[in-house]
mmCIF file of C-alpha atoms and ligand atoms in Angstrom:
data_model
loop_
_atom_site.group_PDB
_atom_site.id
_atom_site.type_symbol
_atom_site.label_atom_id
_atom_site.label_comp_id
_atom_site.label_asym_id
_atom_site.label_seq_id
_atom_site.Cartn_x
_atom_site.Cartn_y
_atom_site.Cartn_z
ATOM 1 C CA MET A 1 181.390 -101.065 -73.885
ATOM 2 C CA THR A 2 181.636 -104.741 -74.337
ATOM 3 C CA THR A 3 184.919 -105.050 -76.206
ATOM 4 C CA ALA A 4 184.953 -108.690 -76.902
ATOM 5 C CA HIS A 5 183.424 -108.365 -80.311
ATOM 6 C CA VAL A 6 184.654 -105.264 -81.779
ATOM 7 C CA ARG A 7 187.143 -104.841 -84.426
ATOM 8 C CA VAL A 8 188.328 -102.444 -87.000
ATOM 9 C CA GLU A 9 188.319 -102.965 -90.772
ATOM 10 C CA LEU A 10 190.413 -100.861 -93.059
ATOM 11 C CA VAL A 11 188.947 -99.904 -96.290
ATOM 12 C CA PRO A 12 191.341 -98.549 -98.811
ATOM 13 C CA ILE A 13 190.217 -95.615 -100.858
ATOM 14 C CA PHE A 14 192.075 -93.400 -103.451
ATOM 15 C CA THR A 15 195.735 -94.126 -103.743
ATOM 16 C CA ASP A 16 196.832 -94.464 -100.095
ATOM 17 C CA ASN A 17 193.871 -93.421 -97.726
ATOM 18 C CA TYR A 18 192.034 -95.741 -95.298
ATOM 19 C CA VAL A 19 188.541 -95.586 -94.088
ATOM 20 C CA PHE A 20 188.212 -97.173 -90.793
ATOM 21 C CA ILE A 21 185.001 -99.188 -90.005
ATOM 22 C CA LEU A 22 184.617 -100.269 -86.329
ATOM 23 C CA ILE A 23 182.361 -103.251 -86.112
ATOM 24 C CA ASN A 24 180.308 -104.454 -83.458
ATOM 25 C CA GLU A 25 179.932 -108.085 -84.561
ATOM 26 C CA ASP A 26 177.162 -108.809 -81.945
ATOM 27 C CA ARG A 27 174.905 -106.026 -83.054
ATOM 28 C CA LYS A 28 175.962 -105.894 -86.735
ATOM 29 C CA SER A 29 176.435 -102.278 -86.345
ATOM 30 C CA CYS A 30 179.459 -100.029 -87.177
ATOM 31 C CA VAL A 31 180.997 -96.669 -86.823
ATOM 32 C CA VAL A 32 182.857 -95.096 -89.835
ATOM 33 C CA VAL A 33 185.848 -92.848 -89.442
ATOM 34 C CA ASP A 34 186.722 -90.440 -92.260
ATOM 35 C CA PRO A 35 184.811 -91.557 -95.417
ATOM 36 C CA GLY A 36 186.626 -89.696 -97.938
ATOM 37 C CA SER A 37 184.815 -91.742 -100.584
ATOM 38 C CA ALA A 38 181.351 -93.510 -100.250
ATOM 39 C CA PRO A 39 181.164 -96.376 -102.829
ATOM 40 C CA GLU A 40 183.864 -98.565 -101.184
ATOM 41 C CA VAL A 41 182.176 -98.132 -97.726
ATOM 42 C CA THR A 42 178.483 -98.633 -98.821
ATOM 43 C CA SER A 43 179.543 -101.842 -100.519
ATOM 44 C CA TYR A 44 181.427 -103.155 -97.475
ATOM 45 C CA LEU A 45 178.244 -102.250 -95.278
ATOM 46 C CA ARG A 46 176.031 -103.923 -97.722
ATOM 47 C CA LYS A 47 178.193 -107.114 -98.109
ATOM 48 C CA HIS A 48 178.469 -107.563 -94.323
ATOM 49 C CA GLN A 49 174.934 -106.472 -93.674
ATOM 50 C CA LEU A 50 176.042 -103.679 -91.151
ATOM 51 C CA SER A 51 173.866 -100.879 -89.944
ATOM 52 C CA LEU A 52 175.695 -97.504 -89.414
ATOM 53 C CA SER A 53 175.561 -95.949 -85.994
ATOM 54 C CA GLY A 54 177.582 -92.896 -86.708
ATOM 55 C CA VAL A 55 180.420 -91.195 -88.667
ATOM 56 C CA LEU A 56 183.392 -89.699 -86.999
ATOM 57 C CA LEU A 57 185.410 -86.969 -88.805
ATOM 58 C CA THR A 58 188.875 -85.830 -87.684
ATOM 59 C CA HIS A 59 189.297 -82.811 -89.913
ATOM 60 C CA HIS A 60 187.684 -80.995 -92.883
ATOM 61 C CA HIS A 61 189.936 -82.208 -95.888
ATOM 62 C CA ASN A 62 188.135 -83.565 -98.688
ATOM 63 C CA ASP A 63 189.881 -86.931 -98.645
ATOM 64 C CA HIS A 64 188.423 -87.356 -95.274
ATOM 65 C CA ILE A 65 184.978 -86.012 -95.766
ATOM 66 C CA GLY A 66 184.173 -86.265 -99.332
ATOM 67 C CA GLY A 67 181.999 -89.296 -99.185
ATOM 68 C CA VAL A 68 179.980 -88.385 -96.073
ATOM 69 C CA GLN A 69 176.895 -87.133 -97.821
ATOM 70 C CA GLU A 70 176.604 -89.878 -100.374
ATOM 71 C CA LEU A 71 177.035 -92.398 -97.504
ATOM 72 C CA LEU A 72 174.319 -90.925 -95.520
ATOM 73 C CA GLN A 73 171.840 -91.245 -98.542
ATOM 74 C CA ASP A 74 172.030 -94.960 -98.025
ATOM 75 C CA PHE A 75 172.922 -95.246 -94.431
ATOM 76 C CA PRO A 76 171.397 -92.140 -92.471
ATOM 77 C CA ALA A 77 173.474 -91.746 -89.250
ATOM 78 C CA PRO A 78 174.639 -88.909 -87.027
ATOM 79 C CA VAL A 79 177.831 -87.130 -87.955
ATOM 80 C CA PHE A 80 180.391 -85.941 -85.324
ATOM 81 C CA ALA A 81 182.788 -83.325 -86.569
ATOM 82 C CA PRO A 82 185.276 -80.719 -84.922
ATOM 83 C CA LEU A 83 183.589 -77.535 -83.738
ATOM 84 C CA LYS A 84 186.243 -75.554 -85.326
ATOM 85 C CA ASN A 85 185.322 -77.023 -88.758
ATOM 86 C CA LYS A 86 181.597 -76.131 -88.289
ATOM 87 C CA ASN A 87 181.928 -73.784 -91.499
ATOM 88 C CA GLN A 88 183.447 -76.520 -93.675
ATOM 89 C CA ILE A 89 181.245 -79.241 -92.368
ATOM 90 C CA PRO A 90 177.880 -77.744 -91.951
ATOM 91 C CA TYR A 91 175.862 -81.008 -92.014
ATOM 92 C CA ALA A 92 177.095 -82.559 -88.787
ATOM 93 C CA GLN A 93 174.638 -83.388 -85.928
ATOM 94 C CA GLN A 94 177.190 -82.764 -83.156
ATOM 95 C CA TYR A 95 180.228 -80.689 -83.107
ATOM 96 C CA VAL A 96 182.993 -81.767 -80.724
ATOM 97 C CA GLN A 97 185.926 -80.273 -78.916
ATOM 98 C CA ASP A 98 188.742 -81.404 -76.539
ATOM 99 C CA LYS A 99 187.587 -83.844 -73.788
ATOM 100 C CA ASP A 100 184.093 -84.299 -75.215
ATOM 101 C CA ARG A 101 182.676 -87.739 -75.109
ATOM 102 C CA VAL A 102 181.031 -89.386 -78.117
ATOM 103 C CA LYS A 103 178.801 -92.381 -77.395
ATOM 104 C CA LEU A 104 177.400 -94.497 -80.211
ATOM 105 C CA GLU A 105 175.603 -97.645 -79.033
ATOM 106 C CA ASP A 106 178.395 -99.694 -77.505
ATOM 107 C CA PHE A 107 181.280 -97.503 -78.679
ATOM 108 C CA SER A 108 182.491 -94.603 -76.573
ATOM 109 C CA PHE A 109 185.273 -92.243 -77.497
ATOM 110 C CA GLU A 110 187.136 -89.297 -76.017
ATOM 111 C CA VAL A 111 187.844 -86.314 -78.302
ATOM 112 C CA ILE A 112 191.320 -85.110 -78.272
ATOM 113 C CA GLU A 113 192.240 -81.820 -80.043
ATOM 114 C CA LEU A 114 195.499 -82.124 -82.039
ATOM 115 C CA PRO A 115 196.098 -78.874 -83.972
ATOM 116 C CA GLY A 116 198.857 -78.566 -86.550
ATOM 117 C CA HIS A 117 197.966 -80.243 -89.692
ATOM 118 C CA THR A 118 194.859 -78.236 -89.632
ATOM 119 C CA LEU A 119 193.711 -75.889 -86.792
ATOM 120 C CA GLY A 120 190.438 -77.919 -85.825
ATOM 121 C CA HIS A 121 192.014 -81.352 -86.182
ATOM 122 C CA VAL A 122 190.614 -83.789 -83.590
ATOM 123 C CA ALA A 123 191.294 -87.441 -82.762
ATOM 124 C CA PHE A 124 188.931 -89.906 -81.242
ATOM 125 C CA TRP A 125 190.340 -92.132 -78.442
ATOM 126 C CA GLN A 126 188.717 -95.347 -77.523
ATOM 127 C CA GLU A 127 190.247 -96.109 -74.156
ATOM 128 C CA GLN A 128 189.205 -99.689 -73.429
ATOM 129 C CA LYS A 129 190.819 -100.873 -76.583
ATOM 130 C CA LYS A 130 193.510 -98.243 -76.633
ATOM 131 C CA TRP A 131 192.748 -97.222 -80.230
ATOM 132 C CA LEU A 132 193.394 -93.659 -81.459
ATOM 133 C CA PHE A 133 191.826 -92.556 -84.729
ATOM 134 C CA SER A 134 194.277 -89.738 -85.436
ATOM 135 C CA GLY A 135 193.720 -88.677 -89.080
ATOM 136 C CA ASP A 136 196.620 -86.969 -90.355
ATOM 137 C CA VAL A 137 198.608 -85.939 -87.218
ATOM 138 C CA LEU A 138 200.893 -88.818 -86.930
ATOM 139 C CA PHE A 139 202.016 -91.404 -89.691
ATOM 140 C CA GLY A 140 204.191 -94.438 -89.565
ATOM 141 C CA LEU A 141 207.677 -92.766 -89.082
ATOM 142 C CA GLY A 142 206.341 -89.531 -89.973
ATOM 143 C CA CYS A 143 203.715 -86.720 -89.303
ATOM 144 C CA GLY A 144 201.156 -84.711 -91.075
ATOM 145 C CA ARG A 145 202.190 -81.509 -93.166
ATOM 146 C CA LEU A 146 201.325 -78.300 -91.510
ATOM 147 C CA PHE A 147 198.615 -76.714 -93.532
ATOM 148 C CA GLU A 148 197.164 -74.438 -90.926
ATOM 149 C CA GLY A 149 198.824 -74.706 -87.617
ATOM 150 C CA THR A 150 202.193 -73.579 -86.326
ATOM 151 C CA TYR A 151 205.248 -75.761 -85.596
ATOM 152 C CA GLU A 152 204.590 -75.258 -82.007
ATOM 153 C CA GLN A 153 201.025 -76.523 -82.138
ATOM 154 C CA ALA A 154 202.102 -79.541 -84.209
ATOM 155 C CA TYR A 155 204.885 -80.315 -81.801
ATOM 156 C CA ASN A 156 202.498 -80.140 -78.848
ATOM 157 C CA SER A 157 199.991 -82.309 -80.480
ATOM 158 C CA LEU A 158 202.725 -84.992 -80.980
ATOM 159 C CA GLN A 159 203.716 -84.662 -77.330
ATOM 160 C CA LYS A 160 200.075 -85.313 -76.475
ATOM 161 C CA ILE A 161 200.122 -88.452 -78.460
ATOM 162 C CA LYS A 162 203.351 -89.517 -76.809
ATOM 163 C CA SER A 163 201.676 -89.382 -73.366
ATOM 164 C CA PHE A 164 199.405 -92.352 -74.448
ATOM 165 C CA PRO A 165 200.368 -95.842 -73.533
ATOM 166 C CA ASN A 166 202.857 -97.636 -75.498
ATOM 167 C CA ASP A 167 200.441 -100.484 -76.291
ATOM 168 C CA SER A 168 197.992 -97.887 -78.013
ATOM 169 C CA LEU A 169 197.259 -98.612 -81.563
ATOM 170 C CA ILE A 170 197.397 -95.586 -83.928
ATOM 171 C CA PHE A 171 194.836 -95.554 -86.852
ATOM 172 C CA CYS A 172 196.238 -92.983 -89.027
ATOM 173 C CA THR A 173 194.552 -92.311 -92.406
ATOM 174 C CA HIS A 174 197.574 -92.605 -94.878
ATOM 175 C CA GLU A 175 199.759 -95.428 -95.944
ATOM 176 C CA TYR A 176 202.983 -93.253 -95.938
ATOM 177 C CA THR A 177 205.253 -95.526 -94.024
ATOM 178 C CA GLU A 178 207.480 -96.785 -96.708
ATOM 179 C CA GLN A 179 208.288 -93.192 -97.966
ATOM 180 C CA ASN A 180 208.872 -92.228 -94.448
ATOM 181 C CA MET A 181 211.199 -95.134 -94.064
ATOM 182 C CA LEU A 182 213.367 -93.649 -96.746
ATOM 183 C CA PHE A 183 213.419 -90.323 -94.958
ATOM 184 C CA CYS A 184 214.483 -92.028 -91.799
ATOM 185 C CA GLN A 185 217.293 -93.962 -93.679
ATOM 186 C CA MET A 186 218.542 -90.746 -94.966
ATOM 187 C CA LEU A 187 218.571 -89.112 -91.574
ATOM 188 C CA SER A 188 220.392 -92.218 -90.103
ATOM 189 C CA ALA A 189 222.995 -92.069 -92.881
ATOM 190 C CA ASN A 190 223.539 -88.393 -92.502
ATOM 191 C CA ASP A 191 224.500 -88.746 -88.742
ATOM 192 C CA ASN A 192 221.150 -87.625 -87.325
ATOM 193 C CA ALA A 193 220.956 -90.990 -85.667
ATOM 194 C CA PRO A 194 219.681 -89.567 -82.478
ATOM 195 C CA LEU A 195 216.484 -88.641 -84.397
ATOM 196 C CA THR A 196 215.940 -92.075 -85.734
ATOM 197 C CA GLY A 197 216.456 -94.195 -82.659
ATOM 198 C CA ASP A 198 218.604 -97.301 -82.503
ATOM 199 C CA ASP A 199 219.840 -98.751 -85.695
ATOM 200 C CA GLU A 200 218.659 -102.174 -84.634
ATOM 201 C CA ASP A 201 215.140 -100.857 -83.807
ATOM 202 C CA LEU A 202 214.917 -99.150 -87.213
ATOM 203 C CA GLU A 203 216.227 -102.172 -89.020
ATOM 204 C CA LEU A 204 213.610 -104.304 -87.269
ATOM 205 C CA TYR A 205 210.863 -101.877 -88.330
ATOM 206 C CA ALA A 206 212.153 -101.934 -91.768
ATOM 207 C CA ASN A 207 212.118 -105.707 -92.061
ATOM 208 C CA GLU A 208 208.587 -105.919 -90.499
ATOM 209 C CA LEU A 209 207.418 -103.107 -92.935
ATOM 210 C CA HIS A 210 208.713 -104.935 -95.997
ATOM 211 C CA ASN A 211 207.209 -108.132 -95.001
ATOM 212 C CA LYS A 212 203.741 -106.497 -94.636
ATOM 213 C CA ARG A 213 203.927 -104.334 -97.755
ATOM 214 C CA SER A 214 205.202 -107.079 -99.881
ATOM 215 C CA LEU A 215 202.029 -108.936 -99.075
ATOM 216 C CA SER A 216 200.083 -105.782 -99.624
ATOM 217 C CA LEU A 217 199.175 -105.702 -96.048
ATOM 218 C CA PRO A 218 198.685 -102.214 -94.321
ATOM 219 C CA SER A 219 201.352 -100.846 -91.965
ATOM 220 C CA VAL A 220 198.409 -99.231 -90.207
ATOM 221 C CA PRO A 221 197.495 -99.545 -87.247
ATOM 222 C CA LEU A 222 200.902 -98.288 -85.772
ATOM 223 C CA LYS A 223 202.088 -99.549 -82.522
ATOM 224 C CA LEU A 224 202.764 -96.328 -80.428
ATOM 225 C CA GLY A 225 205.541 -97.890 -78.426
ATOM 226 C CA ILE A 226 207.537 -98.696 -81.462
ATOM 227 C CA GLU A 227 206.756 -95.321 -83.041
ATOM 228 C CA LYS A 228 208.117 -93.656 -79.891
ATOM 229 C CA LYS A 229 211.394 -95.574 -80.503
ATOM 230 C CA VAL A 230 211.907 -94.583 -84.224
ATOM 231 C CA ASN A 231 209.782 -92.052 -85.466
ATOM 232 C CA PRO A 232 212.003 -88.845 -85.747
ATOM 233 C CA PHE A 233 208.999 -86.586 -85.110
ATOM 234 C CA LEU A 234 208.260 -88.274 -81.868
ATOM 235 C CA LEU A 235 212.002 -88.377 -80.890
ATOM 236 C CA ALA A 236 212.382 -84.719 -81.493
ATOM 237 C CA ASN A 237 212.610 -83.207 -78.009
ATOM 238 C CA SER A 238 212.300 -79.483 -78.876
ATOM 239 C CA ILE A 239 210.169 -77.384 -81.114
ATOM 240 C CA GLU A 240 213.466 -76.471 -82.978
ATOM 241 C CA GLN A 241 214.298 -80.001 -83.602
ATOM 242 C CA PHE A 242 210.768 -80.812 -84.962
ATOM 243 C CA THR A 243 210.873 -77.677 -87.137
ATOM 244 C CA TYR A 244 214.220 -78.748 -88.692
ATOM 245 C CA LEU A 245 212.742 -82.286 -89.400
ATOM 246 C CA ARG A 246 209.503 -81.087 -90.767
ATOM 247 C CA GLU A 247 211.187 -78.609 -93.120
ATOM 248 C CA LEU A 248 213.798 -81.162 -94.314
ATOM 249 C CA ARG A 249 210.825 -83.716 -94.926
ATOM 250 C CA ASN A 250 209.010 -80.959 -96.816
ATOM 251 C CA LYS A 251 211.869 -80.651 -99.308
ATOM 252 C CA GLN A 252 211.813 -84.316 -100.208
HETATM 253 FE FE1 FE2 B 301 194.454 -83.848 -94.082
#
């Protein structure tokens, strides 16, 4: 892949979702990740005169797939969906599982299975750019709720993400970082400091987050190296610790 002229555009939909559009500026083509709604995406593609090479889906929740068929009416393209979601996403051209490769023109991805939020959840890893499109598994200072998987599965999925390089960029679907910051500050104030990292790191994160959000800028993509330092769910070093945190967060 020639990486010089590719970039990711974040298109906000609903109240706090992002659709990711990976744009190859040379070819004027793009790949769309998790289009939960179509109109915002089709108008972006039209405005920038982009062709659609393919659609990647991380899991079957409607806020990730709800716009796919409407998008395909205007921009026909192959859809790649998790094999374990074949029943919920019957219209995909290709079903993917762990370690599969997806090649779309100049873009190439490795499929990483990350069960927990849902059983079939996958992420798409673009290794040259170190971009991870990770759906609802990891959020800024948080992680996805467990709708289908076990605590053990979700914990192991986060361990997998932790094994990626520190300079990886995490493209998670929701803008939840500010709510999660309140959770971290509560943990920190209640003597759970080991699970929120150093106070200094958390304060730096809080300042940067405030600066971005006060300008209505997204907190996504996340820098994995920083999340490893302050995200309690990545700092948890046992399934028990992870379970404690997730249950505490569920009550908020
Ligand atoms: Fe979801």
